[in-house]
GROMACS .gro file of C-alpha atoms in nm:
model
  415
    1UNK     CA    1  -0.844   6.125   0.449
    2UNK     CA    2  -1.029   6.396   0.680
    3UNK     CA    3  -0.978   6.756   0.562
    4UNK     CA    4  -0.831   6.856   0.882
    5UNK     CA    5  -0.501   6.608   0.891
    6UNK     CA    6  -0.283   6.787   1.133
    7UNK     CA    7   0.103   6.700   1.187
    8UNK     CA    8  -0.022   6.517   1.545
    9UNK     CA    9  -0.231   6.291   1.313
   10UNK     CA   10   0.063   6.139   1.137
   11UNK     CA   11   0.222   5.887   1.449
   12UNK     CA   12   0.427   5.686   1.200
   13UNK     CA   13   0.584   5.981   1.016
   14UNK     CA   14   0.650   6.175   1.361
   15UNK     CA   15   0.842   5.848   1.501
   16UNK     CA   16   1.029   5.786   1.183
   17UNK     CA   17   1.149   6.187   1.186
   18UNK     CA   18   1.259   6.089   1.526
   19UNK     CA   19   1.437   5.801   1.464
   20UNK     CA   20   1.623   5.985   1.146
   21UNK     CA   21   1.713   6.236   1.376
   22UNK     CA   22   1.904   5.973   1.536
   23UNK     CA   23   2.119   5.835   1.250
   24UNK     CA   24   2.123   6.082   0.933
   25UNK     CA   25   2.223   6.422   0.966
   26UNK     CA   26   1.982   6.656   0.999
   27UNK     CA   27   1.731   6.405   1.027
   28UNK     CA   28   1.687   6.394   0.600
   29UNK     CA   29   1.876   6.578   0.410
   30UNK     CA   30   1.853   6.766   0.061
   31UNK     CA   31   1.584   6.879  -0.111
   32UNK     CA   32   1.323   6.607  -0.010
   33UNK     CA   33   1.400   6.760   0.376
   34UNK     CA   34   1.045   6.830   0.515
   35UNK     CA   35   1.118   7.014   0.826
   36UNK     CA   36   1.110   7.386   0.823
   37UNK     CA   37   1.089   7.423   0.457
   38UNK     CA   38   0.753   7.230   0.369
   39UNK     CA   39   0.398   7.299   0.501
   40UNK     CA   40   0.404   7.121   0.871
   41UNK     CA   41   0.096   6.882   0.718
   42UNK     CA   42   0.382   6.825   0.429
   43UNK     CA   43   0.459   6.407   0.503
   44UNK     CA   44   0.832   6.353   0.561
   45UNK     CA   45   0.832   5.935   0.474
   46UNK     CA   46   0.612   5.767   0.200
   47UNK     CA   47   0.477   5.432   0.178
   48UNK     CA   48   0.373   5.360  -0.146
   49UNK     CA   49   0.250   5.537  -0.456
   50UNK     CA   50   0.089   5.431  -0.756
   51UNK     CA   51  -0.075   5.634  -1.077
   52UNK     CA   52  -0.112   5.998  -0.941
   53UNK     CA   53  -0.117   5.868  -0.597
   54UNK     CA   54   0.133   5.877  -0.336
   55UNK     CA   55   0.031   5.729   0.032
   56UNK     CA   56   0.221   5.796   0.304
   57UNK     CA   57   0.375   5.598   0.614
   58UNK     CA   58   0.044   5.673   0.809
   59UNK     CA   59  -0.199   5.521   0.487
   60UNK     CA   60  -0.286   5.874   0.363
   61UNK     CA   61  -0.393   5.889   0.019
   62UNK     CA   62  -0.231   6.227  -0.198
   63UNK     CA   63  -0.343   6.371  -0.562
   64UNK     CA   64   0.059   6.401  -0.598
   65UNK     CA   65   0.145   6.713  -0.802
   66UNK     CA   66   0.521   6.656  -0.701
   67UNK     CA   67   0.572   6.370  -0.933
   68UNK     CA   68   0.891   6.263  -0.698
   69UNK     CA   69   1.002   6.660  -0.747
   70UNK     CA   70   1.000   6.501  -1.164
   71UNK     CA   71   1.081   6.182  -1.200
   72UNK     CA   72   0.728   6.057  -1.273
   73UNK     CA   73   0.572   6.196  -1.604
   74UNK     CA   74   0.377   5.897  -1.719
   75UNK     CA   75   0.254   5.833  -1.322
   76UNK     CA   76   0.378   5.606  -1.088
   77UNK     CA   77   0.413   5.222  -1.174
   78UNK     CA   78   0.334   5.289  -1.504
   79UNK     CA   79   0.215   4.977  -1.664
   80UNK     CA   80   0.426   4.983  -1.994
   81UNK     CA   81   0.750   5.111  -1.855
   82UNK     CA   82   0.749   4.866  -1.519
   83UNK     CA   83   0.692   4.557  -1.760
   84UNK     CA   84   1.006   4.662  -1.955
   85UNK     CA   85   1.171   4.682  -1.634
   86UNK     CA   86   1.126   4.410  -1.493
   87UNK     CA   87   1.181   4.201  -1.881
   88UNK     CA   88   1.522   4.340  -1.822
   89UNK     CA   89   1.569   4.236  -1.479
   90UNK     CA   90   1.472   3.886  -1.528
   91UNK     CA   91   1.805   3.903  -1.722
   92UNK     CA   92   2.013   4.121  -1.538
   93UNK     CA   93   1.996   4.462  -1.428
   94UNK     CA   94   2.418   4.548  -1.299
   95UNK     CA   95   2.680   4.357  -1.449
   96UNK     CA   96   3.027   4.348  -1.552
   97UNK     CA   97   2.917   4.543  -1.863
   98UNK     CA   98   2.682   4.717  -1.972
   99UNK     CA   99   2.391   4.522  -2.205
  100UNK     CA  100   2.252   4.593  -2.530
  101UNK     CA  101   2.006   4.859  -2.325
  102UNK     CA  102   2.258   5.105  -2.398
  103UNK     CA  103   2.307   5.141  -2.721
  104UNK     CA  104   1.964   5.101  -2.781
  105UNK     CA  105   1.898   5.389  -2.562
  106UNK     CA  106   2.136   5.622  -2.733
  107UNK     CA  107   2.011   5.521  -3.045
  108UNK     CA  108   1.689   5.596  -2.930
  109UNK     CA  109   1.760   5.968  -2.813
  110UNK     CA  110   1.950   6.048  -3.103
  111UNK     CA  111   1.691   5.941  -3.295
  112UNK     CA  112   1.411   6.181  -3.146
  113UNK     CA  113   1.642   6.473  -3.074
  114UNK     CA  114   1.712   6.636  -3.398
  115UNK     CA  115   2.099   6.781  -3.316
  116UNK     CA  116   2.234   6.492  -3.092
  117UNK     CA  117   2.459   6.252  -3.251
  118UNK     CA  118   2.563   6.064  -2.930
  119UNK     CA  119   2.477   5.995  -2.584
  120UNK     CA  120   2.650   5.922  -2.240
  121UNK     CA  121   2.462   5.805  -1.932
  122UNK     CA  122   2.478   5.855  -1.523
  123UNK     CA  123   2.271   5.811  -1.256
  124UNK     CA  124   2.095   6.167  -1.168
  125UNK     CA  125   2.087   6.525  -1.285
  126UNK     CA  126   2.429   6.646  -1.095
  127UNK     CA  127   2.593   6.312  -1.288
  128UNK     CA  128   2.439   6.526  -1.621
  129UNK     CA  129   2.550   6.868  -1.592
  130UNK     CA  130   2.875   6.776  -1.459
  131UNK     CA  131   2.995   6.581  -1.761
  132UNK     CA  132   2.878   6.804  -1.981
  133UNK     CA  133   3.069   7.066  -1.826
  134UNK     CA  134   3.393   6.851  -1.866
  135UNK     CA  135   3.278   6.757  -2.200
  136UNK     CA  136   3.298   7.148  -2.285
  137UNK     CA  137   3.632   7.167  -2.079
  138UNK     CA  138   3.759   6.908  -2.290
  139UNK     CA  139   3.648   7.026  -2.590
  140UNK     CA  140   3.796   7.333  -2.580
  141UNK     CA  141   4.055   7.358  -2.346
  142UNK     CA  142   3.923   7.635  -2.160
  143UNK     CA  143   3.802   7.667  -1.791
  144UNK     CA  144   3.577   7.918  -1.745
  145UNK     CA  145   3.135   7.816  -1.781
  146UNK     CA  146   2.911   8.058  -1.769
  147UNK     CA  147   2.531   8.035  -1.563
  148UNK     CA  148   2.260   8.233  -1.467
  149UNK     CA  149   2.225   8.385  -1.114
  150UNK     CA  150   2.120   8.178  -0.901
  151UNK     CA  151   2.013   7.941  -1.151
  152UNK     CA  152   2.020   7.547  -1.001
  153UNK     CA  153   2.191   7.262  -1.156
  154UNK     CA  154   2.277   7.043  -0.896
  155UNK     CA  155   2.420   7.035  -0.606
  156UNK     CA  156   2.805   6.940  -0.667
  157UNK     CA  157   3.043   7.251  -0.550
  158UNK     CA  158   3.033   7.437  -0.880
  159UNK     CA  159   2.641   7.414  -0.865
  160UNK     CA  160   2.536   7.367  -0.497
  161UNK     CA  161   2.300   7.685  -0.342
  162UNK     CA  162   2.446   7.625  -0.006
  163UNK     CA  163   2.815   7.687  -0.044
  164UNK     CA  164   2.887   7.510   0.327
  165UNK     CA  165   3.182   7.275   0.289
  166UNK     CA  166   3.281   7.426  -0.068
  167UNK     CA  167   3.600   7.572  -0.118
  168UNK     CA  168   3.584   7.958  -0.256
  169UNK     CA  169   3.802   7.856  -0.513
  170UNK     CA  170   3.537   7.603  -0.694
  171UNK     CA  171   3.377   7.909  -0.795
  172UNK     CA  172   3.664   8.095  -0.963
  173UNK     CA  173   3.625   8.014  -1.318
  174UNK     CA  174   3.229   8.018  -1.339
  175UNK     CA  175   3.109   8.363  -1.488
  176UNK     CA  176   2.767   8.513  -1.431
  177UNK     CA  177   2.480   8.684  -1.582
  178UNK     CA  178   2.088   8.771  -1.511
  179UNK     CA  179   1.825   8.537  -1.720
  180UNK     CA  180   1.632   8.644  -2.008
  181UNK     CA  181   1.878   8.960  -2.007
  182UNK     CA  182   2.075   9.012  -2.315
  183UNK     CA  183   2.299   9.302  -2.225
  184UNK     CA  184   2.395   9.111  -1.886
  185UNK     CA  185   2.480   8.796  -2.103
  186UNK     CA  186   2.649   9.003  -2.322
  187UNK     CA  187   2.866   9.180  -2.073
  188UNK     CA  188   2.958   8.827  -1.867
  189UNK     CA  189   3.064   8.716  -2.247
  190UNK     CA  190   3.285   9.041  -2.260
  191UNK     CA  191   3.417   8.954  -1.947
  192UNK     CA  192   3.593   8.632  -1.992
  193UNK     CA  193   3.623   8.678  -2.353
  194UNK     CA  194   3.797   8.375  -2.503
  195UNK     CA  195   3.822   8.186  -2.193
  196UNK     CA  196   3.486   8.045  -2.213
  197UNK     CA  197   3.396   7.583  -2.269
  198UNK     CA  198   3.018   7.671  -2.202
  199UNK     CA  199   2.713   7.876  -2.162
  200UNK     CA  200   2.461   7.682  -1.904
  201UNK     CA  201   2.087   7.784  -1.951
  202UNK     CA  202   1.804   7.581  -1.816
  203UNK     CA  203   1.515   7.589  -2.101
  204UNK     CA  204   1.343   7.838  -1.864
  205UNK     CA  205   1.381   8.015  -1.556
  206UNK     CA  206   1.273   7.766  -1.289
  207UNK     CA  207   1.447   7.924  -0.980
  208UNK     CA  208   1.295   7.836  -0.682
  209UNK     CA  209   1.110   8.062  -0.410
  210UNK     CA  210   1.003   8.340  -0.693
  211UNK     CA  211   0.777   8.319  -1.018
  212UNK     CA  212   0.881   8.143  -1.310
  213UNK     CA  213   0.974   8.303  -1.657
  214UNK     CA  214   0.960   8.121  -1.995
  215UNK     CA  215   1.236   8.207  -2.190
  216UNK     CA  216   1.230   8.515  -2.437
  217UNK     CA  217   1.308   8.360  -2.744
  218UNK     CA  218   1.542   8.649  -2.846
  219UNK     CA  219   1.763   8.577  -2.583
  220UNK     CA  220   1.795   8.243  -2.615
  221UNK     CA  221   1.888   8.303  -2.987
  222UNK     CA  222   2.144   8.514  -2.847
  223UNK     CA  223   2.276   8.289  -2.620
  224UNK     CA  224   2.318   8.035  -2.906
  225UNK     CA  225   2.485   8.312  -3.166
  226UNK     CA  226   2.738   8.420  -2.838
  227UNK     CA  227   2.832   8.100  -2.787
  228UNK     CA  228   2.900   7.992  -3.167
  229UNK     CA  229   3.121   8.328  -3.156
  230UNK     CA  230   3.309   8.185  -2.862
  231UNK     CA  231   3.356   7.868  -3.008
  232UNK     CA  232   3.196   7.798  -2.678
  233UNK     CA  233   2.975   7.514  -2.599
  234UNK     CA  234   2.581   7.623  -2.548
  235UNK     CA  235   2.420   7.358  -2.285
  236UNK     CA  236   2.069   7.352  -2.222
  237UNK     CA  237   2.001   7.204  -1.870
  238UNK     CA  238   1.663   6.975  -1.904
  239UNK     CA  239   1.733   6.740  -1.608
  240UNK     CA  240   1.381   6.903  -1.464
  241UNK     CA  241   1.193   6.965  -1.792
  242UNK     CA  242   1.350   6.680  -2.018
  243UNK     CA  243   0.994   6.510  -2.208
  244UNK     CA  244   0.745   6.768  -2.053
  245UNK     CA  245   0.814   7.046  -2.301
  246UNK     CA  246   0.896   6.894  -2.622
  247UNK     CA  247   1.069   6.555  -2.683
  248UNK     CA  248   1.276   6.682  -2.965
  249UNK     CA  249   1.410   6.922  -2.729
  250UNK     CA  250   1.287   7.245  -2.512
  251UNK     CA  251   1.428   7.562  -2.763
  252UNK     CA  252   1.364   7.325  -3.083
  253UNK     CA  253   1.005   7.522  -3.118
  254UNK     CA  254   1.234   7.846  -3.113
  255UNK     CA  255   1.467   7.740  -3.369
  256UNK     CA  256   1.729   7.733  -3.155
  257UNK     CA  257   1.944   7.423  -3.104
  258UNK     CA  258   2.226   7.376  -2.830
  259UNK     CA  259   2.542   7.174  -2.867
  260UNK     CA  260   2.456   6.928  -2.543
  261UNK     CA  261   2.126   6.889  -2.323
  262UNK     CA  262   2.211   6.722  -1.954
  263UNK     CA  263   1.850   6.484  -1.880
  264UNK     CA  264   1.791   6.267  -1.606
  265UNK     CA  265   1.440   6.289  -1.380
  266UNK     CA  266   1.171   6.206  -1.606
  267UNK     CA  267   1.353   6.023  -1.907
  268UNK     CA  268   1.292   5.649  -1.765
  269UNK     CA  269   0.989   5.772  -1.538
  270UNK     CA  270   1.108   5.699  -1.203
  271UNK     CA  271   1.410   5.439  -1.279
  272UNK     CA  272   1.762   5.572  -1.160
  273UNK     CA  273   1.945   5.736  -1.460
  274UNK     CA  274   2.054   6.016  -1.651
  275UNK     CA  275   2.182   6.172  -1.990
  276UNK     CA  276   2.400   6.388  -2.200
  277UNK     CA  277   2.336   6.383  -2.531
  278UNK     CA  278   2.550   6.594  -2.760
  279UNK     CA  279   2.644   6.697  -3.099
  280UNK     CA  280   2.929   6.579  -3.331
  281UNK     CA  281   3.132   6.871  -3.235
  282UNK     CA  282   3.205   6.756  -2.937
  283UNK     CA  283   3.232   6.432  -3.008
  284UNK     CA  284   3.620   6.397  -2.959
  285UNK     CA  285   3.582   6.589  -2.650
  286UNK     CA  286   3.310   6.358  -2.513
  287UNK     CA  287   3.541   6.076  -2.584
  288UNK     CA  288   3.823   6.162  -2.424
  289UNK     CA  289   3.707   6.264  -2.058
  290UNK     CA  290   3.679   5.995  -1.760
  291UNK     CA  291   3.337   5.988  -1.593
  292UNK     CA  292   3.215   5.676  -1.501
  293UNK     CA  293   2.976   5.506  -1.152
  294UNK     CA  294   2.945   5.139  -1.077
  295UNK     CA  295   2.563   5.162  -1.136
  296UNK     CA  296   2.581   5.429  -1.443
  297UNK     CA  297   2.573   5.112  -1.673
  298UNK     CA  298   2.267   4.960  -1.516
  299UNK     CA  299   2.061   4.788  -1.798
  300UNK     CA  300   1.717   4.828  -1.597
  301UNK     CA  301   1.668   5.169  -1.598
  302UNK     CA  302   1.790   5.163  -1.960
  303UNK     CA  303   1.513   4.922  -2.068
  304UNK     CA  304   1.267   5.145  -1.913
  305UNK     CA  305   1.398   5.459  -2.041
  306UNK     CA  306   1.359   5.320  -2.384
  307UNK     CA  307   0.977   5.229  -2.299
  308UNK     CA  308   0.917   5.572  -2.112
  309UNK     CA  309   1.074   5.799  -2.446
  310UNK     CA  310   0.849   5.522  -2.654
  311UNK     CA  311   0.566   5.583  -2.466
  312UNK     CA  312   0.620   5.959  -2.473
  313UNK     CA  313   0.642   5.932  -2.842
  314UNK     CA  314   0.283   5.773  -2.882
  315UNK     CA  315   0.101   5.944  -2.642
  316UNK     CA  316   0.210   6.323  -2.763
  317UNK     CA  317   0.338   6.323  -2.434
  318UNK     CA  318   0.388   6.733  -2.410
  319UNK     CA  319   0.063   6.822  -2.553
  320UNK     CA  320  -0.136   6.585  -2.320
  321UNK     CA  321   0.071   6.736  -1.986
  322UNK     CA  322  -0.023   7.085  -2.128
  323UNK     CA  323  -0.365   7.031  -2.158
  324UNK     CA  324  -0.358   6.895  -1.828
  325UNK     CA  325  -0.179   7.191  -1.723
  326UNK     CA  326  -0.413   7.422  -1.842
  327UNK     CA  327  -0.700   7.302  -1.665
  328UNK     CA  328  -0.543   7.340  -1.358
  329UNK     CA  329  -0.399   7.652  -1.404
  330UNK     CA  330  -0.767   7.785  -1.526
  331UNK     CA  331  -0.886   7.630  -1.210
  332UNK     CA  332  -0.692   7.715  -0.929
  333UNK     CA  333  -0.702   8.114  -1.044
  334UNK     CA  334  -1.090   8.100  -1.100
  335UNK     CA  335  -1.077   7.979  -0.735
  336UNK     CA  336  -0.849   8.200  -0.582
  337UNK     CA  337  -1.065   8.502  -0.804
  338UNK     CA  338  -1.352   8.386  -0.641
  339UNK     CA  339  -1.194   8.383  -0.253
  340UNK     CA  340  -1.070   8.741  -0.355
  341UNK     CA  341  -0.701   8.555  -0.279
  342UNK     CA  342  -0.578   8.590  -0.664
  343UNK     CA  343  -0.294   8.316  -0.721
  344UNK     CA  344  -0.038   8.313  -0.981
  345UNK     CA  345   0.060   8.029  -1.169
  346UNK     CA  346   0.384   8.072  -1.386
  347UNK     CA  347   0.632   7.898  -1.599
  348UNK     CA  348   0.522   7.659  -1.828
  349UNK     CA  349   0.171   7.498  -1.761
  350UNK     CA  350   0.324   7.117  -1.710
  351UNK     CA  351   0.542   7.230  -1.436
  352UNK     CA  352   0.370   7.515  -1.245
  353UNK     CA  353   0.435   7.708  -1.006
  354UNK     CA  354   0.274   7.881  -0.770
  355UNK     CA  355   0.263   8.211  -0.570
  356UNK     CA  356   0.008   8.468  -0.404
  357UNK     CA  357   0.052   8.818  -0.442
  358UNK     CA  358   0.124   9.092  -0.189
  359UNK     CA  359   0.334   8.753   0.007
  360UNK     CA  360   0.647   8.882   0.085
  361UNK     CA  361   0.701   8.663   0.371
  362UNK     CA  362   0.545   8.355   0.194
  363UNK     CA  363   0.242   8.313   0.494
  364UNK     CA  364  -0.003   8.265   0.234
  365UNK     CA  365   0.161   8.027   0.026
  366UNK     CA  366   0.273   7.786   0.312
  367UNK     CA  367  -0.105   7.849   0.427
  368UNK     CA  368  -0.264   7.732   0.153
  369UNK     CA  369  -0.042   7.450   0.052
  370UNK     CA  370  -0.064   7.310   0.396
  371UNK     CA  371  -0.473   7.351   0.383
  372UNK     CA  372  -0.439   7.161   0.035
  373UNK     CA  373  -0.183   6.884   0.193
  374UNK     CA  374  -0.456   6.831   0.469
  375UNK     CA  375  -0.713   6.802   0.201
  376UNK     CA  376  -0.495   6.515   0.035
  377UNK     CA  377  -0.356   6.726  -0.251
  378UNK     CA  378   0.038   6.743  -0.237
  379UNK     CA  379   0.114   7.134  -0.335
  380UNK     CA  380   0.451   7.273  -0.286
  381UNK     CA  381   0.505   7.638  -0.180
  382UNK     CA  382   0.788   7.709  -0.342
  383UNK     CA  383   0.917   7.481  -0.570
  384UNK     CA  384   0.750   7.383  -0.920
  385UNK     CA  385   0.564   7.112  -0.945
  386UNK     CA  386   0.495   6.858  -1.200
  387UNK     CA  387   0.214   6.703  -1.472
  388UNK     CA  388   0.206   6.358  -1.579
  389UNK     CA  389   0.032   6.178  -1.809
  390UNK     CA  390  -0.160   6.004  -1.486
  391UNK     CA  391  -0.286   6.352  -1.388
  392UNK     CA  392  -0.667   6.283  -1.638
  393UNK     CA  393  -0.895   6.531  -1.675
  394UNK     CA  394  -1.125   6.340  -1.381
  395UNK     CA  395  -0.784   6.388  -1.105
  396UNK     CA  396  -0.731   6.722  -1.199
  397UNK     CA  397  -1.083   6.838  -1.109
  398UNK     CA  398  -1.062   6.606  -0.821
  399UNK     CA  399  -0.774   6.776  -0.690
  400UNK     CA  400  -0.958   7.131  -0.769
  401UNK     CA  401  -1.225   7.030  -0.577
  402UNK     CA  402  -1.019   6.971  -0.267
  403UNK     CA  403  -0.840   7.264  -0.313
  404UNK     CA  404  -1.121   7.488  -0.289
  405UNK     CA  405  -1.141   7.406   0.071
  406UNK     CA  406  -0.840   7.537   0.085
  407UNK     CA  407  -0.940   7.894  -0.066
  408UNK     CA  408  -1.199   7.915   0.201
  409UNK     CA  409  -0.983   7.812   0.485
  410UNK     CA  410  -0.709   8.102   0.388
  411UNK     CA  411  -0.966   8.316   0.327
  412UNK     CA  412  -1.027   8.301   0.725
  413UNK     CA  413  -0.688   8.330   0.825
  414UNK     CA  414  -0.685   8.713   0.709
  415UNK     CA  415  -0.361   8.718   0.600
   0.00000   0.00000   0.00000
């Protein structure tokens, strides 16, 4: 593609936004909406994507550092995990039960995650945190969760940043408290002392909009001692980072273990499904809630779950993504050193994310990422974005090299 793709240069994307307009709200909705909060080079509609690649409606060819906002952390169409998939689908992918895939699948995770003892299974990352929010509810018998401000996960009306449509009451038993901040958790504990099923954390802060933090390990070993205190249940949210940190679990290099993990995204590398797994305390609870979705017993995405945690497994999955994730991180600061334009990459190195300094408004950041999405590398300004395994040494300095167009072309914006 030219370096100098303009929104005018996409035909087929501009129609299709018109015709969405048409016949879903707001055009497309969610987080995969492209007008007004992506770069105005961002593509709305996709064609096709394969390896790192993603092509869009117009035959544009993207170095895709947005995975499919996670799902993709062995690439796209991966080889091993599609073969499994479509194995399984030869045989039958929904029926009036679900197939052996299942069992295999929890036997699988339980297997690789040190403190789970049992699984359940959904479709996506709100199915994840939601059940094992009722899991904790049942558990217990108590109400009241406690999250981090602002803290996503999901967008169901406990979780949802845009509280349009949500009743205030949702929000009544759900405590609050200020991440990687000790005496704030402590004081929301304080709070609803004895009233609280479950502490929420995400294995670091991944809030969108500002830069990242990695969790301070003596705060989550807090977390995990206040909610053993509380008889509480401590829930690590990995729906975004689930087999990009470490497969055994994010805190596990920390020493500290939580009582459920909600996955989904990543876990069957693009296929539809999600994950609680859980410990033996909460077992019983587990057992006795009703959650349940026509397609949540799908044996497809099962079959290729089991090849894509496999696969993870072989390949060192975590360390390869970091490595990865170094060399672009070393990269794109050298660059933005050298255009006097310093950039800041935070949070952990397989999901980065990226900011300018002195941007209060964000101009340089929506600049630059919409120079890099001309230049065919897919760059969000405000979100994380994602490694996989697809992203080889040889793409990431491909996508460098494109990028430093991008340096130069903010550079004469004098912003």
């Amino acid at each position: 593609m030219t370096g100098f793709l303009r929104p005018e240069s996409l035909p087929l994307d501009q129609q299709l936004r018109a015709r969405a307009r048409q016949v879903l709200p707001g055009g497309v909705y969610g987080h995969m909406k492209a007008d007004h909060t992506l770069p105005p080079s961002w593509p709305q509609f996709w064609e096709r994507s394969h390896g790192p690649y993603g092509w869009d409606v117009d035959g544009n060819r993207y170095i895709d550092l947005m995975c499919a906002w996670g799902p993709m952390v062995l690439g796209y169409q991966d080889p091993v995990v599609e073969a499994a998939a479509a194995e399984q689908a030869a045989r039958g992918d929904t029926i009036s039960g679900p197939s052996a895939r299942m069992v295999e699948f929890a036997e699988l995770l339980t297997s690789v995650i040190p403190f789970a003892d049992w699984a359940m299974f959904g479709k996506n990352g709100n199915d994840a945190t939601s059940t094992a929010i009722r899991v904790a509810r049942s558990a217990t018998g108590r109400a009241k969760f406690l999250k981090a401000t602002p803290a996503y996960h999901g967008a169901n009306d406990w979780f949802t940043p845009n509280t349009t449509g949500v009743p205030a009451g949702e929000r009544a038993n759900i405590g609050y408290f200020a991440y990687n901040d000790i005496a704030s958790l402590e004081a929301s504990v304080a709070q609803h002392d004895g009233e609280i099923a479950a502490i929420i954390l995400t294995p670091f802060q991944h809030d969108a909009l500002v830069p990242q933090q990695l969790v301070d390990p003596a705060f989550a070993r807090r977390a995990r001692e206040l909610a053993t205190a509380q008889g509480a249940a401590l829930i690590i949210d990995e729906v975004r980072s689930g087999l990009r940190l470490d497969l055994r679990g994010a805190w596990e290099s920390i020493g500290v273990r939580p009582d459920m993990t909600a996955y989904s995204k990543a876990i069957a590398n693009g296929h539809p499904i999600a994950a609680v797994v859980g410990s033996d305390s909460l077992r019983e609870g587990a057992s006795k809630i009703f959650v349940t979705g026509s397609f949540w017993y799908s044996a497809v995405p099962m079959a290729a779950g089991i090849a894509t945690v496999k696969r993870a497994a072989e390949l060192d999955l975590p360390a390869v993504l970091k490595a990865s994730g170094e060399r672009f991180k070393q990269g794109i600061e050298a660059q933005g050193a050298a255009a006097g334009l310093p950039v800041a990459i935070t949070g952990p190195v397989q999901m980065p994310h990226l900011s300018f300094a002195d941007d209060p408004e964000m101009k340089k950041v929506f600049a630059f990422t919409d120079a890099a999405v001309r230049r065919g590398v897919l760059l969000h300004p405000w979100h994380n974005m994602f490694l996989a395994a697809a992203h080889t040494d040889e793409v990431v300095d491909e996508a460098l090299a494109r990028i430093e167009g991008a340096f130069e072309e903010l550079a004469g914006l004098g912003l």
